[in-house]
Amino acid sequence: MCGILGFALGKHSRVSAAEIKDSFSQLFLRSESRGKESAGLHVCLPASGIAWTLKGDVPASRLMKTAEYREIWRQLKERAINRGQAHPDQSTIVIAHSRLVTNGAAERPENNQPVSVGSVSMVHNGIIVNVADLWAEHLNLKRSAEVDTEIMAALLHEECLEGNTPGSATKRIYKEIRGAASIAWVDSAMPCLSLATNTGDLYYHHDKANSFIMFASEAYMLKGIGALGQGLEGDVANLRAGRGLTFDVDKQTCRHFELAGTNESPATDKRPRRQFQHKTWTVESSGSAPQVQASRQADFNLLRYNENTVRSLKRCSRCILPETFPFIHYDAQGVCNYCLGYKPKYLGVNREEAKKNFLQKIEIYKSKHGEPNVILPFSGGRDSCYGLHLLKKEFGLNPITFTYDWGMVTDLARRNIARMCGQLGVPNILVSADIAKKRMNIRRNVTAWLRRPVLGIVPLFMAGDKQFFKVVNLLKKQTGIRLNIWSSNELENTDFKSGFCGIRPDFQKNRFDWLDWRRKCHLVGYYAWQFGRNPAYINTSIIDTLESFYSYYIEKREDYFWLFNFIKWEESEVESVITNLYAFERAPDSMSTWRIGDGTAPFYNYIYVTARGFSEFDTFRSNQVREGMLTRDSALKLVVNDNRPRQEGLKWYIETLGLDFNSVILKINKLDSLGLHG
C-alpha cells in the first residue's frame, strides 16, 4: 500500500556522496506517489555502530526540506561516503518509506515508519491481516503502536537475539504472517540489508562492480534517477513473490532465498553482534487535516428509515423500480420504460463460448516468460477480487493490480486487497492522491451541498476518484504493459444519478459509463447552472473536478476490456469464491458485499433513500430480475435490507471529512418529502 525504498553501499564502493544523495533524493520524491501522509528514513553505519531515524506525519518532499534531513546527509558525507577525504570510508545502509495510512494514526510518531524494535528497524508495504492474533500468540512481546509493521519488527528482533541469521529470521516471520508484505529491514548490530516480498512488489538494481544495491516498490522509480539511475532500463530486477535477498555490506555479497524453502539459506555467516547507538528525530506537520466541528458523540438514533413507506411505493410490475425514479413511466401492464428498453447482458449467452471468445481476444497480450501482462484496477471490492481470481487462476494471466487511493478507500478494502495479493502472490501498485487535499475538497463540496441540497449534484462528492482512467494510462507507460482489464459489471449501472440532472436514459448505449456528446454538454450546463445558484461550489476543488470529468469521459482508452462483458457475473458464485477461498472480509453494518470498500457509498445512498425512497441497490436488484437471476419478490426483500442506513459507514465518512455527524444527518433528514420517516 505504501512505498519502500533505499540503498546499501559496501565499504569499497566507488559511488560518491553527491551521486548517492542525488539519486536517493529523486527516488524518495518518486515514492511519494505511493503515499503522502507520512515519510521517514533509517540510516545505519554498521562499522561505527551508529544509526539515525527521521520520520514524521509529512510527505517525503517536506521531510527532505528539514534541518534534520540535511544533518543526516552531512553526517553521512563526513563519516561514510566522503571519498578520498580525511574520514575513512565505511559501509552504509539506508531504508525509507512513504506512507499511506492504514493501521494507526500518523499523528502518533510510533505509528510511522521506519519502525524500530530493539536493534531492528524496518519498512513495510502492505497490510498484515492477522496482526491481533500474532500479538495474542506472542505475549512476551511488548506492543507500543497501532501500526501492523511493529509485530514484524518485534518478531525479527526476537529472532536476531536468538542468534538466527537475517535470512533465517525473515523466512520464519513469513510463516506466521497473513496478508501482503514487502519489507526491507536492517539489524543495526549486523552488516546486512534484507529484502523480502510475498507479492512481488519489490524491484532492485545490484551493481557488483561498485558494490551497491538500490531498491524500490516500482521498477520505473529506479530508472533514470540521478547518476546512479542512468542506463538501468535493462538492469532493474523484480524480486518475485515468495522470495527474499540479503546484501552483506562487509562481504559485498548478495544472496537470494525462497521464503517457503526448507533450507535456511543463511544470508550471512553468524558473527558477533556489534554495539550501536540509535538517535531518532520526529518531524510534526502543521495540522492541515480537516478539524471536526464538534466533539459530541454520533447519535445513531437520528438515522431514519421507514420500511413500511418504502414498501408502499408504487413499483414496476416486472422489476422493482419505484415511481420516484427519474424519467420513469409505466405501460398499461405496469411495466416501466427501463424494463422495456433494457438489453439483456447475460440471458441466452453461452458461458463457455463467451469465455473462449474472451481468451482469444487477449491471447496476443500473453507474455512468453511469465512477465506481468495485464493491469487490473483493484478496489478491494467483491468484483475486482473475483476478477483477480479469474485472471490469475482460470485464465493464466500474470496481473499487476493497481489501486487509486483518493482518500475514500476504507481500511476494510485495503485488508481485502492485502489478503488477495498476499495469497496469490500478485503485486499491487498503489497510486495515492494528496489525500488531505482530496478530503478537504470533498468537505467543501458537501458543506456547500448541505446549504442547498440538490440530488443531481451528489456525484460531485465522488469526482475525486474518477482520475483512475488517467492513472491506468500512466501505469501502462511506466510498466510497458498494454492490456488492462476492468471488473465492473453492467448490472451496477446507475443512470438515475445523471437522471437527477435532467438527462434522459440512453437505452441504446453500448457501455454503462458512456454519455454521448449531447448528454455531456447537458451535464456540464447543469453543473454550471447549479454552481451559479450556489457559489460555495466555486472552491479549490474546481480544477480537480474538471480533471475528473476529462479522465472519465474523454481520456483515451486502448487495449482494455470489461471482464464481465464476456464472463457471466453471478452474485452467489462471486461471493462463494472470494469468501471461501480468500476469507473476504465483510462489513459489520451491511448484509450485502457490494460497495463495502467504498467509503462514500453509505453517505450518498442514505441521501437517495431519504429523498426518494430508493438507492443504487434498487437499480442493481432490478437488473438482476431482468436477467433472471432473482425473482421480483426476492429482490424486494433484499432491497429492504440493502437500503438500511449503514451506521458505522456513515460515521466514518462524515467524521473523516471533519464534519459533525449529528448536524449532517439532521440536515439530510429534511430532504424527506415522501413521509419516509413516518
XYZ file of C-alpha atoms in Angstrom:
678
model
C 0.000 0.000 0.000
C 2.941 2.299 0.683
C 6.289 2.955 -0.939
C 9.547 1.489 0.355
C 12.988 2.310 -0.986
C 16.634 2.531 -0.067
C 20.190 1.511 -0.805
C 23.229 -0.190 0.672
C 26.877 0.596 -0.081
C 29.784 -1.711 0.580
C 32.882 -0.224 2.208
C 34.853 -0.034 -1.015
C 32.068 1.197 -3.255
C 33.177 3.838 -5.754
C 29.872 5.709 -5.543
C 30.330 9.305 -4.417
C 28.342 11.130 -1.765
C 26.924 13.537 -4.340
C 25.813 10.700 -6.620
C 24.048 8.743 -3.914
C 22.350 11.778 -2.385
C 21.079 12.996 -5.752
C 19.784 9.576 -6.776
C 18.201 8.806 -3.410
C 16.502 12.217 -3.230
C 14.872 11.670 -6.622
C 13.859 8.154 -5.627
C 12.325 9.441 -2.379
C 10.307 12.045 -4.272
C 9.033 9.465 -6.763
C 7.926 7.229 -3.913
C 5.589 9.986 -2.724
C 3.065 8.768 -5.312
C 2.532 5.731 -3.050
C 1.578 7.780 -0.001
C 1.826 11.340 1.238
C 0.557 11.024 4.804
C 3.932 10.383 6.406
C 7.525 9.622 5.469
C 10.754 8.550 7.086
C 14.195 7.053 6.673
C 16.611 4.991 8.743
C 20.388 5.199 8.251
C 22.776 2.612 9.612
C 26.608 2.625 9.665
C 27.327 -0.913 10.914
C 31.076 -0.472 11.362
C 30.650 2.641 13.513
C 27.690 1.293 15.436
C 25.669 4.415 14.605
C 22.062 4.627 13.415
C 19.689 7.538 12.821
C 15.951 7.573 12.180
C 13.997 10.554 10.893
C 10.238 10.385 10.366
C 7.044 12.389 10.673
C 3.458 12.880 9.527
C 4.599 14.855 6.483
C 5.211 13.816 2.851
C 8.714 12.996 1.664
C 9.043 16.333 -0.136
C 8.559 18.200 3.152
C 10.741 15.825 5.188
C 13.605 16.455 2.756
C 13.475 20.191 3.493
C 14.067 19.781 7.223
C 17.293 20.598 9.032
C 17.387 17.030 10.390
C 17.393 15.578 6.879
C 20.291 17.843 5.883
C 22.139 16.881 9.051
C 21.867 13.173 8.246
C 23.442 13.714 4.832
C 26.150 15.900 6.326
C 26.994 13.133 8.770
C 26.962 10.523 6.003
C 29.325 12.569 3.879
C 31.756 13.056 6.729
C 31.626 9.566 8.215
C 30.938 7.174 5.363
C 30.899 8.259 1.743
C 33.249 11.253 1.591
C 35.542 9.547 -0.903
C 39.237 10.402 -0.630
C 38.830 12.693 2.382
C 40.198 12.521 5.909
C 37.496 10.261 7.327
C 37.681 6.565 6.356
C 35.045 5.060 4.091
C 32.609 2.589 5.611
C 29.532 0.607 4.617
C 26.157 2.369 4.655
C 22.547 1.158 4.693
C 19.521 3.418 4.185
C 15.872 2.311 4.169
C 12.993 4.743 3.646
C 9.229 4.860 3.451
C 6.363 6.947 2.056
C 3.194 6.046 3.890
C -0.443 5.777 3.057
C -2.019 5.449 6.500
C -3.790 2.138 7.091
C -3.303 0.968 10.674
C -2.516 3.670 13.191
C -2.858 7.449 13.034
C 0.112 9.262 11.515
C -0.074 11.893 14.263
C 1.423 9.316 16.660
C 5.159 9.081 15.811
C 5.363 5.409 16.771
C 2.861 4.542 14.006
C 5.049 5.989 11.269
C 7.805 4.125 9.513
C 10.593 3.140 9.741
C 9.530 1.159 12.811
C 12.235 0.168 15.272
C 12.171 -2.551 17.920
C 15.460 -3.039 19.710
C 18.216 -3.273 17.119
C 15.805 -3.942 14.229
C 14.466 -1.160 12.017
C 12.209 -1.878 9.081
C 9.848 -0.507 6.434
C 6.817 -2.378 5.142
C 4.480 -2.104 2.187
C 1.197 -3.989 2.611
C -1.155 -4.976 5.415
C -0.869 -7.840 7.897
C -4.431 -9.045 8.452
C -3.716 -11.363 11.403
C -1.816 -8.803 13.466
C -4.128 -9.118 16.507
C -3.698 -12.892 16.534
C 0.090 -12.560 16.379
C 0.244 -10.228 19.380
C -2.004 -12.625 21.296
C 0.224 -15.580 20.409
C 3.442 -13.774 21.406
C 2.580 -12.400 24.827
C 6.285 -11.936 25.603
C 6.474 -9.138 23.024
C 5.524 -5.602 24.035
C 3.214 -3.612 21.794
C 3.620 0.171 21.767
C 1.997 1.211 18.458
C -1.082 0.543 16.340
C 0.762 0.027 13.055
C 0.914 -3.592 11.896
C 4.591 -3.299 10.955
C 5.572 -3.360 14.630
C 4.714 -7.041 15.086
C 7.093 -7.994 12.275
C 9.880 -5.838 13.703
C 9.323 -7.384 17.132
C 9.429 -10.926 15.746
C 12.555 -10.186 13.715
C 14.305 -8.699 16.747
C 13.444 -11.791 18.772
C 14.885 -13.999 16.025
C 18.076 -11.926 15.887
C 18.574 -12.105 19.657
C 18.310 -15.880 19.412
C 21.257 -15.855 17.018
C 19.409 -16.542 13.768
C 20.780 -15.044 10.577
C 18.786 -12.327 8.763
C 17.762 -14.792 6.059
C 16.520 -17.353 8.570
C 14.709 -14.687 10.613
C 12.956 -13.349 7.517
C 11.755 -16.784 6.462
C 10.393 -17.551 9.915
C 8.204 -14.444 10.187
C 6.694 -15.069 6.743
C 5.485 -18.412 8.031
C 3.400 -16.576 10.635
C 2.015 -13.509 8.881
C -1.091 -13.373 6.691
C -1.721 -10.632 4.173
C 0.595 -8.626 1.925
C 4.136 -7.826 2.975
C 7.045 -6.383 1.034
C 9.719 -5.431 3.534
C 13.202 -4.008 3.929
C 14.944 -4.296 7.269
C 18.265 -3.955 8.979
C 19.643 -5.116 12.299
C 21.945 -2.319 13.440
C 24.133 -4.898 15.155
C 24.716 -6.740 11.857
C 26.132 -5.540 8.484
C 23.228 -6.681 6.324
C 20.256 -5.287 4.371
C 17.367 -7.763 3.969
C 14.547 -7.562 1.420
C 11.550 -9.889 1.041
C 8.098 -9.951 -0.553
C 5.130 -12.294 -0.864
C 3.517 -10.195 -3.627
C 6.384 -9.233 -5.927
C 6.143 -5.529 -5.042
C 9.923 -5.003 -4.918
C 12.470 -4.081 -7.574
C 16.208 -3.651 -7.222
C 19.437 -2.853 -9.031
C 22.604 -4.578 -7.863
C 25.861 -3.086 -9.128
C 28.536 -5.657 -8.311
C 31.377 -3.580 -9.719
C 30.573 -0.610 -7.496
C 29.318 -2.685 -4.551
C 25.924 -1.087 -4.076
C 22.276 -2.054 -4.276
C 19.204 0.160 -4.635
C 15.577 -0.931 -4.270
C 12.053 0.488 -4.603
C 8.405 -0.578 -4.786
C 8.164 0.025 -8.532
C 10.623 -0.524 -11.374
C 10.147 2.878 -13.014
C 11.216 4.608 -9.791
C 14.738 3.226 -10.166
C 15.167 4.184 -13.809
C 16.807 7.445 -14.723
C 17.272 8.779 -11.185
C 20.404 10.885 -10.974
C 23.818 9.472 -11.830
C 23.060 6.002 -10.415
C 19.834 5.513 -12.342
C 21.128 6.295 -15.809
C 21.005 3.333 -18.154
C 19.285 0.997 -15.699
C 16.449 0.028 -18.042
C 17.871 -3.456 -18.542
C 19.330 -3.849 -15.076
C 16.301 -3.457 -12.804
C 15.237 -6.860 -11.495
C 11.992 -7.893 -9.871
C 12.165 -9.670 -6.540
C 9.462 -12.198 -7.314
C 6.678 -13.125 -4.921
C 7.808 -15.599 -2.284
C 11.479 -14.605 -2.445
C 13.970 -12.652 -0.372
C 17.531 -11.413 -0.644
C 20.220 -10.158 1.672
C 23.088 -7.819 0.866
C 26.094 -8.202 3.158
C 27.836 -4.829 3.135
C 31.023 -6.240 4.708
C 31.494 -9.112 2.274
C 29.715 -7.235 -0.562
C 27.683 -10.330 -1.424
C 24.033 -10.626 -2.463
C 22.196 -13.880 -1.720
C 18.673 -14.931 -2.725
C 16.403 -17.369 -0.893
C 12.880 -18.780 -1.068
C 10.588 -17.694 1.752
C 8.881 -21.082 1.804
C 12.051 -23.121 1.244
C 13.030 -25.891 3.623
C 16.703 -24.938 3.752
C 17.697 -21.992 5.881
C 19.879 -20.337 3.187
C 21.672 -18.105 5.703
C 22.066 -14.552 4.460
C 25.422 -14.139 6.108
C 27.633 -16.135 8.378
C 26.857 -15.882 12.049
C 29.182 -13.419 13.732
C 29.321 -11.439 17.000
C 26.672 -8.746 17.358
C 28.015 -5.206 17.411
C 27.156 -2.446 19.837
C 25.284 0.518 18.349
C 23.827 3.924 19.140
C 20.448 4.945 17.715
C 19.140 8.502 17.532
C 15.575 9.315 16.394
C 14.169 12.632 15.163
C 10.453 13.268 14.721
C 9.004 15.927 12.427
C 5.439 17.089 13.046
C 3.050 18.517 10.464
C 1.311 21.844 10.774
C -2.033 20.089 11.198
C -3.624 20.640 7.775
C -6.160 17.823 8.108
C -9.846 18.721 8.445
C -10.819 19.515 12.019
C -14.017 18.103 13.486
C -16.561 20.827 14.156
C -17.895 19.221 17.305
C -16.678 16.503 19.607
C -20.099 15.187 20.604
C -20.798 11.516 20.143
C -22.568 10.363 16.977
C -26.245 9.724 17.727
C -27.363 6.795 15.555
C -30.950 7.317 16.751
C -31.113 10.268 14.373
C -30.923 7.941 11.364
C -34.302 7.412 9.748
C -35.651 4.571 7.607
C -39.380 3.872 7.331
C -39.624 0.379 5.912
C -43.413 0.407 5.568
C -43.433 3.599 3.492
C -40.648 2.298 1.249
C -42.620 -0.900 0.672
C -45.762 1.067 -0.178
C -44.194 2.988 -3.079
C -45.660 2.150 -6.481
C -43.158 -0.012 -8.346
C -42.737 -1.591 -11.755
C -44.686 -4.840 -12.065
C -41.663 -6.569 -13.629
C -38.683 -5.081 -11.756
C -38.713 -3.073 -8.511
C -38.009 0.500 -9.668
C -40.287 2.924 -7.786
C -42.388 5.815 -9.024
C -39.822 8.269 -7.589
C -37.183 7.147 -10.119
C -36.113 9.847 -12.657
C -37.952 9.741 -16.021
C -39.819 6.560 -15.112
C -43.240 5.759 -16.536
C -45.312 2.587 -16.739
C -47.317 0.991 -19.528
C -50.848 -0.417 -19.151
C -49.448 -3.583 -17.579
C -47.413 -1.576 -15.051
C -44.068 -2.345 -16.732
C -41.579 0.520 -16.605
C -39.763 2.027 -19.583
C -36.435 0.880 -18.112
C -37.544 -2.738 -18.428
C -38.925 -2.156 -21.909
C -35.665 -0.538 -23.061
C -33.342 -2.997 -21.343
C -30.892 -5.012 -23.454
C -30.028 -8.318 -21.699
C -26.349 -8.797 -20.878
C -26.294 -12.461 -19.922
C -29.616 -14.013 -20.900
C -29.107 -16.575 -23.642
C -25.313 -16.228 -23.517
C -23.356 -19.480 -23.695
C -20.875 -19.144 -20.853
C -18.197 -21.407 -22.336
C -18.392 -19.732 -25.734
C -18.131 -16.300 -24.126
C -15.083 -17.395 -22.147
C -13.482 -18.832 -25.278
C -14.124 -15.589 -27.150
C -12.548 -13.577 -24.342
C -9.433 -15.770 -24.222
C -8.994 -15.413 -27.974
C -9.143 -11.628 -27.715
C -6.445 -11.439 -25.027
C -4.149 -14.112 -26.485
C -1.947 -11.516 -28.180
C -1.173 -9.904 -24.815
C 0.150 -13.012 -23.067
C 3.835 -12.995 -22.128
C 6.216 -15.787 -23.045
C 8.320 -15.970 -19.889
C 5.883 -15.263 -17.094
C 6.276 -11.479 -17.029
C 3.303 -9.385 -15.869
C 0.988 -8.913 -18.839
C -2.173 -7.193 -17.605
C -3.046 -4.304 -15.315
C -6.145 -4.892 -13.199
C -7.740 -1.863 -11.470
C -8.261 -3.168 -7.947
C -10.553 -1.506 -5.417
C -10.669 -4.385 -2.951
C -14.395 -4.754 -3.638
C -16.031 -8.046 -4.446
C -15.967 -7.682 -8.250
C -12.290 -6.760 -8.520
C -11.387 -9.552 -6.068
C -13.302 -12.071 -8.136
C -11.822 -10.642 -11.326
C -8.303 -11.107 -9.963
C -9.114 -14.710 -9.079
C -10.313 -15.379 -12.639
C -7.342 -13.731 -14.341
C -4.778 -15.500 -12.174
C -6.353 -18.902 -11.581
C -8.548 -19.573 -14.618
C -7.166 -17.515 -17.491
C -3.439 -17.982 -16.931
C -2.583 -14.282 -16.903
C 0.051 -12.623 -14.737
C -1.655 -9.495 -13.444
C -0.381 -6.429 -11.674
C -3.146 -4.797 -9.673
C -3.376 -1.094 -9.082
C -5.346 0.900 -6.547
C -6.036 4.605 -6.835
C -6.494 5.845 -3.289
C -8.188 9.217 -3.245
C -8.954 9.232 0.467
C -12.203 7.262 0.487
C -10.825 3.725 0.175
C -11.639 2.090 3.500
C -9.298 0.028 5.656
C -11.613 -2.927 5.071
C -10.975 -2.651 1.317
C -7.236 -2.376 1.919
C -7.278 -5.502 4.061
C -9.094 -7.414 1.317
C -6.522 -6.159 -1.188
C -3.782 -7.465 1.105
C -5.497 -10.840 1.522
C -5.902 -11.386 -2.204
C -2.493 -10.120 -3.293
C -0.651 -11.891 -0.478
C -2.331 -15.223 -1.113
C -1.990 -15.066 -4.910
C 1.483 -13.514 -4.924
C 0.320 -10.582 -7.049
C 1.833 -7.061 -6.919
C -0.357 -4.101 -6.039
C 0.700 -0.691 -7.283
C -0.808 1.941 -5.092
C -1.196 5.415 -6.523
C -2.050 7.788 -3.721
C -3.536 11.199 -4.290
C -2.898 14.073 -1.905
C -5.437 12.604 0.496
C -5.622 15.584 2.839
C -6.330 17.843 -0.151
C -8.883 15.444 -1.656
C -10.759 15.148 1.627
C -10.758 18.918 2.036
C -12.274 19.247 -1.454
C -14.997 16.739 -0.585
C -15.689 18.520 2.686
C -16.110 21.873 0.958
C -18.486 20.423 -1.618
C -20.522 18.501 0.973
C -20.753 21.643 3.098
C -21.877 23.667 0.068
C -24.436 20.995 -0.829
C -25.900 20.925 2.682
C -26.675 24.643 2.348
C -28.772 23.981 -0.772
C -29.342 20.220 -1.280
C -29.870 19.170 -4.915
C -29.827 15.467 -5.834
C -28.178 15.998 -9.212
C -25.056 17.395 -7.541
C -24.467 14.417 -5.227
C -21.993 12.725 -7.675
C -19.748 15.762 -7.201
C -18.718 14.185 -3.900
C -17.187 11.280 -5.866
C -15.491 13.365 -8.573
C -12.097 12.946 -6.937
C -11.883 9.229 -7.741
C -12.583 9.484 -11.481
C -8.939 10.045 -12.369
C -8.283 6.307 -12.352
C -8.515 6.201 -16.171
C -5.710 8.758 -16.351
C -3.725 6.783 -13.787
C -4.007 3.496 -15.655
C -2.656 5.110 -18.821
C 0.295 6.430 -16.830
C 0.941 2.975 -15.369
C 0.853 1.420 -18.835
C 3.699 3.723 -19.846
C 5.670 3.053 -16.683
C 5.307 -0.733 -16.786
C 5.211 -1.309 -20.549
C 2.042 -3.407 -20.110
C -0.552 -2.726 -22.824
C -3.564 -4.675 -21.584
C -5.855 -3.527 -18.798
C -8.996 -5.356 -17.686
C -11.758 -3.829 -15.568
C -14.005 -5.813 -13.249
C -17.128 -3.646 -13.063
C -20.297 -5.289 -14.300
C -23.161 -3.673 -16.166
C -25.736 -4.718 -13.588
C -24.314 -1.864 -11.499
C -25.468 0.778 -13.984
C -26.738 3.853 -12.087
C -28.132 6.158 -14.748
C -30.500 7.707 -12.202
C -27.593 9.831 -10.938
C -27.446 11.713 -14.238
C -31.234 11.470 -14.386
C -31.412 13.814 -11.419
C -29.502 16.285 -13.619
C -32.304 16.156 -16.183
C -30.530 13.722 -18.538
C -32.849 11.139 -20.045
C -31.767 7.479 -20.063
C -29.980 6.187 -23.174
C -31.171 2.642 -23.770
C -29.048 2.285 -26.922
C -25.617 2.878 -25.382
C -23.142 0.006 -25.505
C -21.150 0.879 -22.390
C -22.583 1.672 -18.994
C -20.114 4.511 -18.325
C -20.914 6.182 -21.651
C -22.557 9.532 -22.366
C -22.979 10.883 -25.903
C -21.781 14.415 -26.623
C -25.244 15.967 -26.211
C -25.642 14.449 -22.756
C -22.129 15.514 -21.805
C -22.916 19.095 -22.791
C -26.170 18.893 -20.828
C -24.269 17.640 -17.781
C -21.719 20.458 -17.980
C -24.503 23.014 -18.377
C -26.427 21.620 -15.424
C -23.420 21.794 -13.123
C -22.575 25.311 -14.287
C -26.169 26.367 -13.539
C -26.072 24.816 -10.062
C -22.689 26.398 -9.338
C -24.181 29.746 -10.242
C -27.077 29.183 -7.851
C -24.719 28.050 -5.098
C -21.338 29.853 -5.400
C -19.934 27.836 -2.479
C -19.135 25.128 -5.045
C -16.627 27.504 -6.606
C -13.741 26.476 -4.358
C -10.375 24.745 -4.534
C -11.977 21.551 -5.872
C -12.845 23.077 -9.267
C -9.630 22.017 -11.028
C -9.861 18.524 -9.557
C -13.474 18.240 -10.733
C -12.588 19.306 -14.291
C -9.698 16.847 -14.409
C -12.000 14.085 -13.189
C -14.591 14.861 -15.885
C -11.872 14.735 -18.538
C -10.440 11.484 -17.182
C -13.803 9.710 -17.004
C -15.415 10.897 -20.221
C -12.580 11.941 -22.558
C -9.314 10.206 -21.530
C -8.113 7.819 -24.255
C -8.786 4.132 -23.631
C -6.882 1.496 -25.564
C -6.242 -2.229 -25.125
C -8.821 -2.563 -22.399
C -11.735 -4.902 -21.726
C -14.643 -5.080 -19.289
C -14.221 -8.624 -17.967
C -17.894 -9.190 -17.201
C -18.957 -8.181 -20.680
C -17.610 -11.610 -21.625
C -17.854 -13.654 -18.433
C -21.245 -14.092 -16.825
C -21.412 -12.376 -13.465
C -23.401 -14.232 -10.801
C -23.588 -12.894 -7.264
C -23.715 -16.259 -5.498
C -20.649 -17.541 -7.326
C -18.699 -14.336 -6.747
C -19.407 -14.368 -3.012
C -18.689 -18.084 -2.691
C -15.255 -17.819 -4.330
C -13.969 -14.737 -2.531
C -15.319 -15.834 0.853
C -14.351 -19.500 0.820
C -11.010 -19.227 -0.973
C -9.740 -15.859 0.230
C -11.549 -15.119 3.522
C -13.036 -11.924 2.068
C -13.925 -9.611 4.939
C -17.486 -8.273 5.091
C -18.668 -5.005 6.575
C -20.269 -5.313 10.019
C -23.035 -2.827 9.153
C -24.245 -4.312 5.854
C -25.770 -7.621 4.818
C -24.568 -7.043 1.249
C -20.984 -7.407 -0.008
C -21.438 -4.667 -2.622
C -19.834 -1.235 -2.154
C -18.472 -2.111 1.277
C -14.969 -0.916 0.410
C -16.184 2.448 -0.877
C -16.287 4.984 1.931
C -18.682 7.280 0.044
C -21.455 4.740 -0.647
C -23.160 4.758 2.786
C -23.446 8.552 2.580
C -24.880 9.049 -0.888
C -27.191 6.051 -0.585
C -28.611 7.469 2.652
C -29.307 10.706 0.780
C -31.097 8.955 -2.079
C -33.174 6.732 0.198
C -34.118 9.682 2.391
C -35.130 11.875 -0.543
C -36.697 9.356 -2.938
C -37.032 6.008 -1.172
C -34.535 4.126 -3.340
C -30.790 3.790 -3.845
C -28.409 2.213 -6.346
C -29.367 -1.143 -4.819
C -32.817 -0.794 -6.406
C -31.267 -0.447 -9.868
C -28.873 -3.327 -9.233
C -31.590 -5.689 -7.976
C -33.868 -4.653 -10.852
C -31.178 -5.596 -13.365
C -30.785 -8.958 -11.647
C -34.533 -9.512 -12.025
C -34.361 -8.648 -15.746
C -31.524 -11.155 -16.201
C -33.491 -13.916 -14.479
C -31.060 -14.019 -11.547
C -33.684 -13.034 -8.969
C -37.438 -13.169 -8.683
C -39.176 -9.844 -8.147
C -40.274 -10.894 -4.653
C -36.709 -11.860 -3.703
C -35.408 -8.537 -4.994
C -37.943 -6.617 -2.904
C -36.949 -8.489 0.240
C -33.245 -7.935 -0.417
C -33.508 -4.238 -1.176
C -35.359 -3.533 2.063
C -32.243 -4.683 3.924
C -29.787 -3.255 1.368
C -31.165 0.239 1.919
C -30.950 0.313 5.688
C -28.624 3.080 6.917
C -25.069 1.855 7.445
C -24.281 3.346 10.831
C -20.538 2.814 11.037
C -20.008 3.648 7.371
C -21.867 6.945 7.717
C -19.956 7.816 10.865
C -16.592 7.088 9.247
C -17.351 9.159 6.147
C -18.730 12.213 7.935
C -16.093 12.318 10.646
C -13.264 11.637 8.192
C -14.293 14.846 6.448
C -14.113 16.651 9.776
C -17.876 17.288 9.957
C -20.281 16.757 12.825
C -22.302 13.569 12.356
C -25.441 14.741 14.127
C -25.671 18.069 12.303
C -25.146 16.485 8.886
C -27.744 13.747 9.427
C -30.350 16.238 10.659
C -29.897 18.313 7.505
C -30.203 15.274 5.237
C -33.325 14.171 7.067
C -35.021 17.397 5.965
C -34.928 16.053 2.385
C -37.788 13.697 3.266
C -40.701 14.736 1.088
C -42.492 11.401 0.940
C -43.215 10.714 4.573
C -40.453 8.124 4.537
C -39.675 8.863 8.154
C -43.178 8.219 9.324
